[in-house]
Amino acid sequence: MAVDPDALAKAFVEHYYSTFDTNRNNLLNLYEEGSMLSFEGEKIQGSHNIVAKLTSLPFQHCHHTISTVDSQPSAVNAGMLVFVSGNLQLAGEHHALKFSQMFHLMPTPQGSYYVLNDIFRLNYA
Amino acid sequence: MAVDPDALAKAFVEHYYSTFDTNRNNLLNLYEEGSMLSFEGEKIQGSHNIVAKLTSLPFQHCHHTISTVDSQPSAVNAGMLVFVSGNLQLAGEHHALKFSQMFHLMPTPQGSYYVLNDIFRLNYA
């Protein structure tokens, strides 16, 4: 049965942000040692370093709301590019922050995906 | 001599948007038949279809101003991921539009790059 790549991208995005919003430590399973994160221009490599960065962000509670999800095959080794825009609400803050983020997903031998590339930017007004 | 990938990404971005803002038809050289564009959720494939879309956008003159450029190796066939945020000023419009865009660049046999994946979104306030 062919998998609809857009549905797969949407399922990944929902899983990623619900994990982020409930327990950021569990994001460790989604990265590998070769994974790269660019977070507001800061470059971080490797799953443990990436999760250390994400768990050290200066807020305890947050909630992501997704506005758009675009996906394309990356045409290499069954990889998939996922592009997200949305809002990030931090606990205690009045206004939500707008963000854009892209993921390059690569298949695992187990039939799942991991995040090879991750680039995150807030969209300042 | 090693090429600095960030400098290369920045040079590509400057070339892409200056071409876009002066003569969109010349973007044809940056895409190939396997190239994919997602433009505000609309999927278009192939260099000629992509440039037909970009030249049919309902404005004659525009100017892109770049806010941020992030790049990462895509770790496949020397590809490179480029993530851009910026402002798009249309002629006759009072306010600039904010946008985010990602490119997946692949090397050509001639030592240059072409756009394999292109995803564009306006960031509505």
XYZ file of N, CA, C and O in Angstrom, chain B residues 7-93:
348
model
N 28.843 30.575 3.265
C 29.110 31.621 2.272
C 28.485 31.241 0.932
O 27.929 32.083 0.220
N 28.540 29.951 0.617
C 27.955 29.470 -0.628
C 26.426 29.637 -0.609
O 25.821 30.063 -1.603
N 25.813 29.315 0.523
C 24.366 29.468 0.657
C 23.974 30.934 0.506
O 22.997 31.267 -0.177
N 24.744 31.810 1.135
C 24.437 33.240 1.069
C 24.584 33.752 -0.366
O 23.747 34.530 -0.847
N 25.609 33.278 -1.060
C 25.808 33.695 -2.455
C 24.662 33.197 -3.328
O 24.159 33.919 -4.194
N 24.224 31.959 -3.097
C 23.088 31.442 -3.859
C 21.848 32.292 -3.614
O 21.131 32.662 -4.559
N 21.579 32.596 -2.360
C 20.371 33.336 -1.995
C 20.384 34.728 -2.633
O 19.381 35.190 -3.197
N 21.528 35.385 -2.583
C 21.621 36.718 -3.200
C 21.395 36.632 -4.706
O 20.689 37.454 -5.302
N 21.968 35.607 -5.331
C 21.797 35.424 -6.772
C 20.336 35.110 -7.105
O 19.764 35.669 -8.049
N 19.728 34.235 -6.304
C 18.352 33.819 -6.591
C 17.394 35.013 -6.552
O 16.613 35.236 -7.482
N 17.462 35.782 -5.468
C 16.472 36.850 -5.318
C 16.784 38.049 -6.203
O 15.860 38.753 -6.627
N 18.037 38.301 -6.504
C 18.311 39.410 -7.433
C 17.830 39.028 -8.828
O 17.312 39.875 -9.571
N 17.958 37.742 -9.186
C 17.403 37.275 -10.464
C 15.880 37.366 -10.453
O 15.257 37.846 -11.410
N 15.266 36.922 -9.355
C 13.805 36.990 -9.216
C 13.333 38.431 -9.391
O 12.341 38.703 -10.080
N 14.046 39.368 -8.794
C 13.583 40.758 -8.766
C 13.892 41.517 -10.052
O 13.347 42.607 -10.262
N 14.774 40.971 -10.886
C 15.106 41.682 -12.133
C 14.498 41.002 -13.360
O 13.934 41.667 -14.221
N 14.576 39.677 -13.459
C 13.980 38.973 -14.597
C 13.709 37.522 -14.207
O 14.591 36.665 -14.291
N 12.479 37.288 -13.802
C 12.120 35.956 -13.298
C 12.358 34.851 -14.317
O 12.577 33.701 -13.957
N 12.287 35.178 -15.624
C 12.529 34.150 -16.647
C 13.911 33.525 -16.517
O 14.105 32.362 -16.880
N 14.855 34.286 -16.022
C 16.217 33.763 -15.898
C 16.371 32.735 -14.775
O 17.424 32.104 -14.661
N 15.332 32.575 -13.951
C 15.381 31.530 -12.922
C 15.368 30.131 -13.546
O 15.702 29.155 -12.877
N 14.998 30.055 -14.820
C 14.936 28.750 -15.504
C 16.242 27.981 -15.370
O 16.250 26.760 -15.242
N 17.351 28.694 -15.374
C 18.664 28.039 -15.289
C 18.911 27.397 -13.929
O 19.838 26.597 -13.798
N 18.137 27.767 -12.932
C 18.393 27.270 -11.573
C 17.595 26.020 -11.249
O 17.785 25.422 -10.195
N 16.652 25.648 -12.120
C 15.835 24.454 -11.884
C 16.118 23.423 -12.969
O 16.624 23.755 -14.041
N 15.746 22.163 -12.699
C 15.838 21.113 -13.716
C 14.486 20.406 -13.815
O 13.543 20.758 -13.113
N 14.407 19.415 -14.685
C 13.095 18.784 -14.920
C 12.561 18.063 -13.676
O 11.365 17.947 -13.483
N 13.473 17.587 -12.809
C 13.024 16.908 -11.594
C 12.744 17.848 -10.431
O 12.390 17.391 -9.341
N 12.918 19.137 -10.653
C 12.752 20.102 -9.557
C 11.294 20.205 -9.133
O 10.377 20.069 -9.944
N 11.104 20.474 -7.847
C 9.764 20.602 -7.265
C 9.632 21.945 -6.571
O 10.550 22.372 -5.868
N 8.482 22.588 -6.765
C 8.154 23.825 -6.056
C 6.826 23.637 -5.343
O 5.862 23.140 -5.942
N 6.784 23.996 -4.065
C 5.504 24.141 -3.359
C 5.348 25.629 -3.075
O 6.124 26.206 -2.315
N 4.378 26.250 -3.741
C 4.193 27.703 -3.606
C 2.857 27.956 -2.928
O 1.806 27.731 -3.529
N 2.906 28.361 -1.696
C 1.685 28.588 -0.923
C 0.767 27.360 -0.988
O -0.452 27.486 -1.107
N 1.391 26.183 -0.921
C 0.637 24.940 -0.883
C 0.369 24.315 -2.236
O -0.028 23.153 -2.321
N 0.606 25.069 -3.317
C 0.412 24.532 -4.672
C 1.682 23.830 -5.125
O 2.774 24.398 -5.043
N 1.554 22.595 -5.619
C 2.719 21.799 -6.024
C 2.930 21.867 -7.527
O 2.004 21.612 -8.295
N 4.164 22.172 -7.919
C 4.516 22.332 -9.328
C 5.826 21.582 -9.560
O 6.742 21.651 -8.741
N 5.917 20.865 -10.674
C 7.133 20.104 -10.953
C 7.700 20.454 -12.311
O 6.967 20.633 -13.289
N 9.037 20.547 -12.377
C 9.722 20.774 -13.648
C 10.065 22.237 -13.841
O 9.282 23.124 -13.524
N 11.249 22.491 -14.391
C 11.754 23.870 -14.473
C 10.816 24.794 -15.247
O 10.560 25.925 -14.821
N 10.279 24.315 -16.381
C 9.431 25.205 -17.182
C 8.114 25.515 -16.466
O 7.650 26.658 -16.480
N 7.527 24.519 -15.840
C 6.285 24.766 -15.092
C 6.531 25.700 -13.916
O 5.692 26.544 -13.575
N 7.673 25.522 -13.262
C 7.997 26.360 -12.099
C 8.169 27.817 -12.522
O 7.600 28.731 -11.915
N 8.909 28.034 -13.606
C 9.130 29.423 -14.038
C 7.835 30.014 -14.596
O 7.556 31.210 -14.406
N 7.010 29.186 -15.230
C 5.702 29.681 -15.690
C 4.870 30.161 -14.501
O 4.191 31.199 -14.579
N 4.938 29.421 -13.405
C 4.215 29.838 -12.202
C 4.774 31.150 -11.662
O 4.023 32.090 -11.350
N 6.081 31.221 -11.543
C 6.700 32.403 -10.917
C 6.502 33.655 -11.775
O 6.314 34.750 -11.247
N 6.518 33.484 -13.100
C 6.333 34.657 -13.959
C 4.863 35.048 -14.069
O 4.562 36.158 -14.506
N 3.958 34.153 -13.663
C 2.526 34.479 -13.741
C 1.995 35.084 -12.448
O 0.802 35.389 -12.358
N 2.842 35.257 -11.457
C 2.366 35.842 -10.204
C 1.841 37.254 -10.477
O 2.379 37.968 -11.328
N 0.786 37.653 -9.765
C 0.057 38.869 -10.149
C 0.735 40.156 -9.697
O 0.095 41.009 -9.077
N 2.014 40.282 -9.979
C 2.686 41.569 -9.751
C 3.860 41.649 -10.737
O 4.453 40.624 -11.116
N 4.148 42.851 -11.166
C 5.223 43.044 -12.140
C 6.567 43.255 -11.453
O 7.583 42.734 -11.873
N 6.555 44.042 -10.394
C 7.815 44.415 -9.759
C 7.781 44.040 -8.291
O 6.758 44.233 -7.616
N 8.889 43.534 -7.814
C 8.976 43.181 -6.403
C 10.427 43.301 -5.961
O 11.359 43.350 -6.779
N 10.596 43.329 -4.659
C 11.953 43.396 -4.115
C 12.022 42.556 -2.837
O 11.274 42.784 -1.887
N 12.903 41.568 -2.844
C 13.115 40.716 -1.669
C 14.219 41.312 -0.792
O 15.277 41.684 -1.302
N 13.969 41.367 0.500
C 15.001 41.725 1.466
C 15.192 40.533 2.393
O 14.215 40.023 2.960
N 16.425 40.076 2.519
C 16.705 38.863 3.282
C 16.976 39.207 4.747
O 17.767 40.110 5.039
N 16.314 38.507 5.645
C 16.569 38.695 7.081
C 17.561 37.660 7.609
O 18.516 38.002 8.299
N 17.322 36.386 7.325
C 18.199 35.321 7.815
C 18.427 34.280 6.720
O 17.549 34.032 5.895
N 19.621 33.681 6.741
C 19.949 32.546 5.868
C 20.609 31.476 6.739
O 21.627 31.748 7.388
N 20.023 30.295 6.788
C 20.634 29.150 7.478
C 20.944 28.096 6.436
O 20.185 27.905 5.488
N 22.039 27.365 6.637
C 22.335 26.273 5.709
C 22.882 25.071 6.469
O 23.498 25.212 7.533
N 22.635 23.914 5.906
C 23.153 22.649 6.434
C 23.440 21.741 5.248
O 22.693 21.772 4.266
N 24.465 20.895 5.333
C 24.616 19.850 4.318
C 23.457 18.871 4.436
O 23.020 18.549 5.546
N 22.926 18.426 3.300
C 21.813 17.472 3.374
C 22.341 16.053 3.489
O 21.552 15.117 3.576
N 23.671 15.911 3.490
C 24.319 14.624 3.752
C 24.030 13.581 2.689
O 24.210 12.407 2.889
N 23.549 14.025 1.550
C 23.298 13.109 0.451
C 23.797 13.750 -0.835
O 23.354 14.833 -1.210
N 24.737 13.088 -1.502
C 25.251 13.541 -2.800
C 25.682 15.001 -2.777
O 25.456 15.736 -3.735
N 26.257 15.439 -1.662
C 26.778 16.806 -1.567
C 25.692 17.864 -1.723
O 25.964 18.985 -2.154
N 24.467 17.510 -1.391
C 23.385 18.485 -1.425
C 23.477 19.455 -0.262
O 24.197 19.222 0.711
N 22.744 20.543 -0.371
C 22.759 21.569 0.670
C 21.351 22.112 0.881
O 20.630 22.396 -0.085
N 20.981 22.227 2.150
C 19.692 22.811 2.512
C 19.897 24.266 2.889
O 20.820 24.598 3.635
N 19.026 25.124 2.363
C 19.111 26.559 2.626
C 17.734 27.039 3.068
O 16.729 26.752 2.407
N 17.723 27.739 4.177
C 16.464 28.191 4.778
C 16.532 29.706 4.897
O 17.467 30.250 5.489
N 15.538 30.390 4.338
C 15.582 31.852 4.229
C 14.353 32.457 4.880
O 13.244 31.935 4.739
N 14.525 33.558 5.590
C 13.380 34.380 5.980
C 13.645 35.799 5.504
O 14.800 36.231 5.399
N 12.575 36.505 5.182
C 12.772 37.852 4.673
C 11.463 38.560 4.416
O 10.387 38.102 4.823
N 11.582 39.692 3.740
C 10.435 40.515 3.394
C 10.327 40.640 1.888
O 11.340 40.739 1.193
N 9.089 40.662 1.412
C 8.810 40.796 -0.015
C 7.976 42.060 -0.200
O 6.841 42.146 0.272
N 8.593 43.032 -0.875
C 7.905 44.292 -1.129
C 7.373 44.282 -2.556
O 8.150 44.129 -3.509
N 6.047 44.418 -2.701
C 5.450 44.482 -4.036
C 5.255 45.943 -4.420
O 4.911 46.776 -3.571
N 5.466 46.248 -5.703
C 5.297 47.624 -6.183
C 3.865 48.084 -5.914
O 2.904 47.357 -6.209
N 3.728 49.264 -5.343
C 2.410 49.836 -5.111
C 1.772 49.419 -3.804
O 0.703 49.919 -3.443
N 2.402 48.476 -3.073
C 1.855 48.030 -1.791
C 2.561 48.782 -0.666
O 3.769 48.994 -0.710
